[in-house]
Amino acid sequence: MIGTAYAQAAGSATGGGDTLMGMLPIILMFVIMYFIMIRPQMRKAKEHKTMLETLQKGDEVVAVGILGKITRLSDNYLTLEIAPNVTIQVQKAAVTTLLPKGTIKDAQ
């Protein structure tokens, strides 16, 4: 009923090098992904954090697509004047761009 089973010959002593060569493309792919995707994203996040820490009253910014001037700052929120006597409150993290002074007057 049950046939005779034969063991396969054991691998040669150089089999370890074949495993490394087989994994080399995968390792290389992870290294390339790090330099193409992960590292630039970390650098951009660091620049955004630095920009948020340097915000001051009177700066002109774009937050959530809205152009405004900062009138008040707190730890997590800021108040933007988007038109004369019209203010809104947004989270600091919502600020995407710090604009040069005088941009609002040029936009009107």
Short mmCIF file of C-alpha atoms in Angstrom, two decimals:
data_model
loop_
_atom_site.label_atom_id
_atom_site.label_comp_id
_atom_site.label_asym_id
_atom_site.label_seq_id
_atom_site.Cartn_x
_atom_site.Cartn_y
_atom_site.Cartn_z
CA MET A 1 0.00 0.00 0.00
CA ILE A 2 2.54 2.55 1.04
CA GLY A 3 5.40 2.95 -1.37
CA THR A 4 8.98 3.29 -0.37
CA ALA A 5 10.04 6.86 0.40
CA TYR A 6 13.48 8.04 -0.55
CA ALA A 7 15.16 11.00 1.10
CA GLN A 8 16.44 13.72 -1.16
CA ALA A 9 20.11 14.41 -1.18
CA ALA A 10 21.19 17.09 1.28
CA GLY A 11 22.05 20.50 -0.18
CA SER A 12 25.64 21.35 -0.81
CA ALA A 13 27.68 23.52 1.53
CA THR A 14 27.36 26.53 -0.84
CA GLY A 15 23.56 26.69 -0.39
CA GLY A 16 23.86 29.65 2.06
CA GLY A 17 25.25 31.92 -0.64
CA ASP A 18 22.31 31.10 -2.90
CA THR A 19 19.89 32.23 -0.19
CA LEU A 20 21.65 35.58 0.15
CA MET A 21 21.66 36.08 -3.61
CA GLY A 22 17.96 35.23 -3.69
CA MET A 23 17.15 37.85 -1.04
CA LEU A 24 19.38 40.54 -2.55
CA PRO A 25 16.67 41.94 -4.89
CA ILE A 26 14.21 42.28 -2.00
CA ILE A 27 16.78 44.02 0.19
CA LEU A 28 17.74 46.30 -2.69
CA MET A 29 14.06 47.17 -3.26
CA PHE A 30 13.65 48.24 0.39
CA VAL A 31 16.77 50.41 0.21
CA ILE A 32 15.50 52.13 -2.94
CA MET A 33 12.04 52.67 -1.39
CA TYR A 34 13.68 54.28 1.64
CA PHE A 35 15.58 56.82 -0.45
CA ILE A 36 12.73 57.52 -2.89
CA MET A 37 9.71 57.59 -0.58
CA ILE A 38 10.37 57.51 3.14
CA ARG A 39 13.35 59.87 3.52
CA PRO A 40 11.85 62.78 1.49
CA GLN A 41 8.57 62.47 3.38
CA MET A 42 10.38 62.64 6.74
CA ARG A 43 12.30 65.72 5.58
CA LYS A 44 9.09 67.45 4.44
CA ALA A 45 7.40 66.69 7.79
CA LYS A 46 10.38 68.15 9.65
CA GLU A 47 10.24 71.35 7.55
CA HIS A 48 6.47 71.67 8.19
CA LYS A 49 6.98 71.25 11.94
CA THR A 50 9.71 73.91 11.92
CA MET A 51 7.44 76.29 9.98
CA LEU A 52 4.60 75.79 12.48
CA GLU A 53 6.92 76.50 15.42
CA THR A 54 8.08 79.81 13.89
CA LEU A 55 4.61 81.23 13.19
CA GLN A 56 4.01 84.69 14.68
CA LYS A 57 1.19 87.16 14.98
CA GLY A 58 0.92 89.14 11.73
CA ASP A 59 2.22 86.36 9.45
CA GLU A 60 0.26 85.69 6.28
CA VAL A 61 -0.54 82.03 5.72
CA VAL A 62 -2.64 79.61 3.72
CA ALA A 63 -4.66 77.26 5.95
CA VAL A 64 -7.15 74.76 4.54
CA GLY A 65 -6.97 76.66 1.25
CA ILE A 66 -7.92 79.97 2.90
CA LEU A 67 -5.61 82.97 2.75
CA GLY A 68 -5.42 84.96 5.97
CA LYS A 69 -3.35 86.92 8.48
CA ILE A 70 -2.67 85.51 11.94
CA THR A 71 -4.22 87.67 14.64
CA ARG A 72 -3.89 85.36 17.64
CA LEU A 73 -1.87 82.24 18.47
CA SER A 74 -2.27 79.52 21.08
CA ASP A 75 -0.64 76.12 21.51
CA ASN A 76 -2.92 74.24 19.10
CA TYR A 77 -5.05 76.89 17.40
CA LEU A 78 -4.65 80.20 15.63
CA THR A 79 -7.07 82.89 14.58
CA LEU A 80 -6.96 84.08 10.98
CA GLU A 81 -8.35 87.34 9.70
CA ILE A 82 -9.62 86.47 6.23
CA ALA A 83 -11.37 89.81 5.55
CA PRO A 84 -11.75 93.06 7.51
CA ASN A 85 -13.47 92.18 10.81
CA VAL A 86 -13.94 88.52 9.74
CA THR A 87 -11.91 85.95 11.68
CA ILE A 88 -11.87 82.18 11.81
CA GLN A 89 -10.13 79.79 14.16
CA VAL A 90 -8.17 76.84 12.71
CA GLN A 91 -5.75 74.25 14.00
CA LYS A 92 -2.08 75.07 13.64
CA ALA A 93 -1.52 71.81 11.75
CA ALA A 94 -3.94 73.03 9.06
CA VAL A 95 -1.47 75.74 7.98
CA THR A 96 0.16 74.59 4.77
CA THR A 97 2.12 77.60 3.55
CA LEU A 98 3.78 80.63 5.10
CA LEU A 99 3.50 83.50 2.62
CA PRO A 100 5.76 86.55 2.16
CA LYS A 101 4.57 89.77 3.82
CA GLY A 102 2.22 91.81 1.63
CA THR A 103 0.73 88.87 -0.24
CA ILE A 104 -2.80 89.57 0.98
CA LYS A 105 -2.77 93.14 -0.37
CA ASP A 106 -1.55 91.84 -3.74
CA ALA A 107 -4.33 89.23 -3.84
CA GLN A 108 -7.15 91.78 -3.40
#
